[in-house]
Short mmCIF file of C-alpha atoms in Angstrom, two decimals:
data_model
loop_
_atom_site.label_atom_id
_atom_site.label_comp_id
_atom_site.label_asym_id
_atom_site.label_seq_id
_atom_site.Cartn_x
_atom_site.Cartn_y
_atom_site.Cartn_z
CA MET A 178 9.31 -22.09 14.13
CA GLN A 179 11.02 -19.95 12.03
CA THR A 180 14.38 -18.86 12.82
CA ARG A 181 15.83 -17.26 9.78
CA THR A 182 15.49 -13.39 8.93
CA PRO A 183 13.64 -12.61 5.68
CA ALA A 184 17.55 -11.71 4.62
CA GLN A 185 18.63 -15.25 5.17
CA HIS A 186 15.69 -16.83 3.30
CA ALA A 187 16.25 -14.48 0.49
CA ARG A 188 19.91 -15.78 0.32
CA LEU A 189 18.76 -19.05 0.89
CA ALA A 190 16.46 -18.91 -1.99
CA LEU A 191 19.25 -17.89 -4.45
CA LEU A 192 20.90 -20.71 -3.10
CA LEU A 193 18.20 -23.38 -3.83
CA GLU A 194 17.28 -21.77 -7.17
CA VAL A 195 20.68 -22.40 -8.56
CA ALA A 196 21.33 -25.67 -6.92
CA GLY A 197 18.31 -27.41 -8.31
CA THR A 198 18.63 -29.78 -11.14
CA PRO A 199 17.82 -30.13 -13.99
CA LYS A 200 17.10 -26.49 -14.94
CA PRO A 201 17.05 -26.54 -19.00
CA GLY A 202 19.70 -23.76 -20.16
CA ASN A 203 20.90 -22.39 -16.74
CA VAL A 204 23.55 -23.10 -14.49
CA ASP A 205 23.14 -25.43 -11.70
CA ARG A 206 25.14 -27.75 -9.47
CA ARG A 207 25.85 -30.08 -12.72
CA ARG A 208 26.04 -27.73 -15.40
CA ASP A 209 28.00 -24.48 -16.04
CA LEU A 210 27.88 -21.87 -18.88
CA ALA A 211 30.57 -20.77 -21.02
CA ASP A 212 31.52 -17.69 -18.88
CA LEU A 213 29.29 -18.41 -15.74
CA ARG A 214 29.95 -21.06 -13.24
CA PHE A 215 27.82 -22.63 -10.08
CA ASP A 216 30.79 -21.04 -7.91
CA HIS A 217 30.13 -17.77 -9.23
CA PHE A 218 26.45 -17.83 -8.24
CA LEU A 219 27.20 -18.94 -4.78
CA ALA A 220 29.78 -16.03 -4.48
CA GLY A 221 27.26 -13.76 -5.75
CA THR A 222 24.64 -14.81 -3.34
CA VAL A 223 27.22 -14.23 -0.47
CA GLY A 224 27.87 -10.78 -1.86
CA ALA A 225 24.00 -9.65 -2.03
CA GLN A 226 23.83 -9.95 1.67
CA ARG A 227 24.28 -6.34 2.61
CA GLY A 228 21.57 -5.09 0.04
CA LEU A 229 19.10 -7.97 1.19
CA GLU A 230 19.54 -6.79 4.88
CA MET A 231 18.78 -3.04 4.15
CA ALA A 232 15.57 -4.38 2.43
CA ALA A 233 14.73 -6.36 5.41
CA ASP A 234 15.67 -3.24 7.46
CA GLY A 235 13.47 -0.97 5.71
CA ALA A 236 15.89 0.79 3.41
CA GLY A 237 14.33 2.18 0.10
CA VAL A 238 14.10 -0.67 -2.51
CA GLY A 239 16.41 1.26 -5.12
CA PRO A 240 19.51 1.83 -2.76
CA ALA A 241 18.90 -1.62 -1.49
CA PHE A 242 18.92 -3.32 -4.86
CA GLU A 243 22.14 -1.17 -6.06
CA ARG A 244 23.83 -2.50 -2.76
CA ALA A 245 22.84 -5.95 -3.29
CA VAL A 246 24.07 -5.98 -7.21
CA GLU A 247 27.31 -4.18 -6.07
CA GLY A 248 28.19 -6.90 -3.85
CA MET A 249 26.79 -9.67 -6.11
CA SER A 250 29.12 -8.31 -8.88
CA ALA A 251 32.03 -9.03 -6.67
CA GLN A 252 32.93 -12.23 -8.36
CA GLY A 253 34.42 -13.39 -11.73
CA GLY A 254 31.49 -14.33 -13.25
CA GLY A 255 29.39 -11.06 -13.87
CA ASN A 256 25.89 -10.90 -13.82
CA THR A 257 24.58 -14.03 -11.71
CA GLN A 258 21.60 -12.74 -10.29
CA PHE A 259 20.48 -9.29 -11.04
CA GLY A 260 16.86 -10.05 -12.20
CA ALA A 261 16.41 -12.51 -8.99
CA LEU A 262 17.67 -9.47 -6.81
CA LEU A 263 15.01 -7.02 -8.49
CA LEU A 264 12.60 -9.28 -7.56
CA LEU A 265 13.79 -10.52 -4.11
CA VAL A 266 14.70 -6.90 -2.63
CA PRO A 267 10.89 -5.61 -2.76
CA LEU A 268 9.68 -8.71 -1.39
CA THR A 269 12.39 -8.84 1.50
CA ARG A 270 11.05 -5.26 2.44
CA ALA A 271 7.53 -6.38 2.30
CA ALA A 272 8.33 -9.38 4.63
CA ARG A 273 8.76 -6.96 7.13
CA ASP A 274 5.17 -6.48 7.50
CA ASP A 275 3.42 -8.94 5.81
CA LEU A 276 4.52 -11.25 2.72
CA SER A 277 1.50 -10.55 0.76
CA GLN A 278 0.58 -9.39 -2.93
CA PRO A 279 -1.43 -6.38 -1.33
CA VAL A 280 1.84 -5.27 0.83
CA VAL A 281 4.29 -5.89 -2.14
CA GLU A 282 2.23 -3.78 -4.33
CA ALA A 283 2.20 -1.07 -1.75
CA VAL A 284 6.23 -1.44 -1.45
CA VAL A 285 6.43 -0.73 -5.25
CA GLU A 286 4.01 1.74 -5.60
CA ASP A 287 5.79 3.73 -3.01
CA THR A 288 9.04 3.69 -4.90
CA THR A 289 10.56 7.29 -6.00
CA VAL A 290 12.65 8.76 -8.45
CA ALA A 291 15.56 8.36 -6.38
CA ASP A 292 14.99 4.56 -6.31
CA ALA A 293 14.89 4.43 -9.77
CA ALA A 294 18.24 6.64 -10.05
CA ALA A 295 19.86 4.10 -7.81
CA PHE A 296 18.60 1.16 -10.10
CA TYR A 297 20.07 2.70 -13.04
CA ARG A 298 23.59 3.00 -11.29
CA ALA A 299 23.14 -0.62 -10.26
CA PHE A 300 23.82 -1.15 -14.01
CA GLU A 301 27.56 0.33 -13.56
CA HIS A 302 28.51 -2.57 -11.21
CA VAL A 303 27.81 -5.22 -14.05
CA ASP A 304 26.91 -6.06 -17.50
CA VAL A 305 23.33 -6.91 -17.99
CA PHE A 306 21.85 -7.99 -21.24
CA VAL A 307 19.14 -5.39 -22.27
CA ALA A 308 17.57 -5.09 -25.57
CA ASP A 309 17.82 -2.01 -27.29
CA PRO A 310 15.16 0.55 -26.36
CA PRO A 311 12.90 2.67 -29.21
CA GLU A 312 14.90 5.53 -30.51
CA ASP A 313 12.75 8.14 -28.35
CA MET A 314 13.62 6.24 -25.32
CA ALA A 315 17.22 6.38 -25.99
CA PRO A 316 18.10 8.95 -23.03
CA LEU A 317 16.44 6.50 -20.41
CA ASP A 318 18.56 3.41 -21.64
CA VAL A 319 19.46 1.84 -18.12
CA ARG A 320 22.94 0.62 -19.98
CA ARG A 321 23.86 4.45 -19.49
CA GLY A 322 23.59 4.16 -15.74
CA ALA A 323 24.09 7.20 -13.97
CA ASP A 324 24.34 9.32 -17.07
CA ALA A 325 20.69 8.51 -17.67
CA VAL A 326 19.62 9.75 -14.10
CA PRO A 327 19.34 13.45 -15.45
CA ALA A 328 16.63 12.37 -17.94
CA LEU A 329 15.27 10.32 -15.37
CA GLU A 330 14.57 13.24 -12.76
CA GLU A 331 13.46 15.52 -15.98
CA ARG A 332 10.71 12.95 -16.48
CA GLY A 333 9.85 12.36 -12.93
CA LEU A 334 10.13 8.53 -13.22
CA THR A 335 9.53 6.48 -10.06
CA LEU A 336 11.19 2.75 -9.82
CA LEU A 337 7.65 1.74 -10.88
CA ASP A 338 7.12 3.72 -13.85
CA VAL A 339 10.39 2.17 -15.02
CA MET A 340 9.27 -1.20 -14.48
CA ALA A 341 5.93 -0.44 -16.05
CA GLY A 342 7.62 0.85 -19.23
CA SER A 343 9.51 -2.43 -19.90
CA VAL A 344 6.27 -4.26 -20.04
CA PRO A 345 5.66 -6.12 -22.17
CA GLY A 346 9.08 -7.35 -23.13
CA ASP A 347 10.50 -7.93 -19.49
CA ASP A 348 8.76 -10.54 -17.66
CA VAL A 349 10.89 -9.37 -14.48
CA ALA A 350 9.20 -5.83 -14.99
CA ARG A 351 6.03 -7.79 -15.68
CA GLU A 352 5.78 -9.15 -11.93
CA TRP A 353 6.20 -5.36 -10.20
CA VAL A 354 3.02 -4.45 -12.11
CA THR A 355 1.16 -7.70 -11.59
CA GLY A 356 1.42 -8.08 -7.84
CA PHE A 357 4.03 -10.43 -8.46
CA GLU A 358 1.51 -13.06 -9.80
CA ARG A 359 3.96 -15.57 -11.25
CA SER A 360 6.20 -15.38 -7.90
CA PHE A 361 3.39 -16.00 -5.62
CA GLY A 362 2.13 -18.74 -7.96
CA ALA A 363 5.39 -20.62 -8.00
CA ALA A 364 5.46 -20.48 -4.17
CA GLU A 365 2.24 -22.34 -4.29
CA ARG A 366 3.29 -24.90 -6.62
CA LEU A 367 6.63 -25.43 -4.49
CA ALA A 368 4.15 -25.90 -1.49
CA GLU A 369 1.97 -28.48 -3.46
CA ALA A 370 5.10 -30.35 -5.40
CA GLU A 371 6.53 -33.40 -3.78
CA GLY A 372 10.18 -34.45 -2.67
CA PRO A 373 13.30 -32.54 -1.28
CA PRO A 374 13.37 -28.87 -2.09
CA LEU A 375 15.89 -28.84 -4.63
CA ASP A 376 13.98 -31.33 -6.87
CA ARG A 377 10.70 -28.78 -6.04
CA ALA A 378 12.96 -26.11 -7.58
CA ALA A 379 13.45 -27.87 -10.57
CA ALA A 380 10.16 -29.10 -11.15
CA VAL A 381 8.40 -25.37 -10.72
CA PHE A 382 11.30 -24.18 -13.07
CA LEU A 383 9.97 -26.39 -15.66
CA SER A 384 6.38 -25.65 -15.07
CA LEU A 385 7.26 -21.92 -15.11
CA LEU A 386 9.06 -22.40 -18.43
CA ALA A 387 6.13 -24.08 -19.92
CA GLU A 388 4.01 -21.16 -18.82
CA ARG A 389 5.12 -18.30 -20.78
CA PRO A 390 8.01 -17.86 -23.24
CA ASP A 391 11.31 -16.80 -21.32
CA THR A 392 11.37 -13.06 -22.25
CA LEU A 393 15.54 -13.33 -21.83
CA VAL A 394 15.47 -15.94 -24.81
CA ALA A 395 13.00 -13.89 -26.72
CA ASP A 396 15.19 -10.74 -26.48
CA LYS A 397 18.70 -12.97 -27.18
CA HIS A 398 17.52 -15.31 -29.71
CA GLY A 399 14.00 -14.11 -30.82
CA GLU A 400 10.45 -15.07 -30.32
CA ASP A 401 10.49 -18.09 -32.38
CA VAL A 402 13.43 -19.67 -30.19
CA ALA A 403 11.81 -18.77 -27.19
CA ARG A 404 8.10 -20.36 -28.15
CA GLU A 405 10.25 -23.34 -29.41
CA VAL A 406 11.76 -23.58 -25.70
CA GLN A 407 8.49 -23.07 -24.24
CA GLU A 408 6.68 -25.72 -26.33
CA ARG A 409 9.42 -28.32 -25.45
CA ALA A 410 8.99 -27.32 -21.95
CA VAL A 411 5.22 -27.86 -21.99
CA GLU A 412 5.85 -31.66 -23.54
CA LEU A 413 8.44 -32.33 -20.84
CA HIS A 414 6.20 -30.89 -18.32
CA GLU A 415 3.36 -33.02 -19.66
CA ARG A 416 5.04 -36.09 -19.47
CA ARG A 417 6.68 -35.47 -15.81
CA ALA A 418 2.74 -35.18 -14.73
CA VAL A 419 2.38 -38.76 -15.54
CA GLU A 420 5.67 -40.46 -15.27
CA THR A 421 9.44 -39.81 -14.04
CA ASP A 422 11.33 -38.87 -17.40
CA ARG A 423 14.25 -37.27 -15.81
CA GLU A 424 16.65 -38.33 -18.84
CA ALA A 425 14.41 -36.34 -21.17
CA VAL A 426 14.62 -33.12 -19.11
CA GLU A 427 18.51 -33.75 -18.76
CA ALA A 428 18.86 -33.94 -22.64
CA PHE A 429 16.83 -30.86 -22.80
CA ALA A 430 18.91 -29.11 -20.30
CA ASP A 431 22.22 -30.30 -22.29
CA ASP A 432 20.83 -29.19 -25.79
CA LEU A 433 19.93 -25.57 -24.37
CA VAL A 434 23.46 -24.99 -22.63
CA ASP A 435 25.07 -26.41 -25.79
CA ARG A 436 23.04 -23.62 -28.08
CA GLY A 437 23.74 -20.93 -25.54
CA ILE A 438 19.97 -20.71 -24.79
CA ASN A 439 19.58 -19.39 -21.08
CA PRO A 440 15.93 -19.02 -19.63
CA GLY A 441 16.98 -16.44 -16.96
CA THR A 442 13.88 -14.96 -16.30
CA THR A 443 12.32 -17.88 -15.44
CA ALA A 444 14.99 -18.78 -13.08
CA ASP A 445 14.61 -15.11 -11.40
CA ILE A 446 10.89 -16.05 -10.80
CA THR A 447 11.66 -19.35 -9.36
CA ALA A 448 14.07 -17.86 -6.98
CA ALA A 449 11.29 -15.12 -6.07
CA GLY A 450 8.87 -18.01 -5.52
CA LEU A 451 11.36 -19.79 -3.09
CA PHE A 452 11.74 -16.76 -1.11
CA ILE A 453 8.06 -16.74 -0.65
CA ALA A 454 7.25 -20.30 -0.07
CA LEU A 455 10.49 -20.03 2.59
CA GLU A 456 8.87 -17.22 4.27
CA ARG A 457 5.42 -18.68 4.43
CA GLY A 458 7.04 -21.85 6.00
CA VAL A 459 5.36 -24.39 3.18
CA LEU A 460 8.86 -25.43 1.93
CA GLU A 461 11.15 -26.64 4.84
CA VAL A 462 15.07 -27.01 4.66
#
């Protein structure tokens, strides 16, 4: 019988995601990045608590997300889980009723201009890497934070509208307009995987990295590098299906860290999948 609340499962999902290893290119319990450490992620998870509780209590997605990001940012590393929280907040809100794709779709469809404004304000709490927008969209550049809210309100854009405008190019936003398709798929893979939860999290991360080029990698390093990373993940994922080759995955993880290549979007979707699997009781911790 489940004894944890949706907000507790959301925090646990963040912890399981960062602790899973090897997770090529990302912080895990054995690897830090140059300016971002494992302990920063632990502190970010603790800080996100109040915002996740707001979502579980039925607060608007935008204010709950802004509060979660504000708390997450209260550690020395900067942005640890911005993208993951952008997925977990609506999922946690949906879990009040029924954690299914139709309910999550209804949650994001009900978002308002005020939710979008809160999303923009969240960028004032932490630096988030965002690709430059087209020139005609400069007034709506999220990096402007609250300064962009008047333009947002003038155009009457809801938070779902903002997410839709980021597709293609941002696979976290893509989840919002596809019914969290990959997140629910990741939960199914976690249920089918073998081994303890942390091993499952690492394996599902690799499978997601093999599935599509990571959009954060594409934004930072170009599409060719993103495809290179995906192709290497495909090779290792296929090999892993027939034999245990942890050393090869470990070497891939070390190589990406050394090159500063961080598939953060894939980690965000892994966290969302972990939350769904925990809520549905198909992943026991």
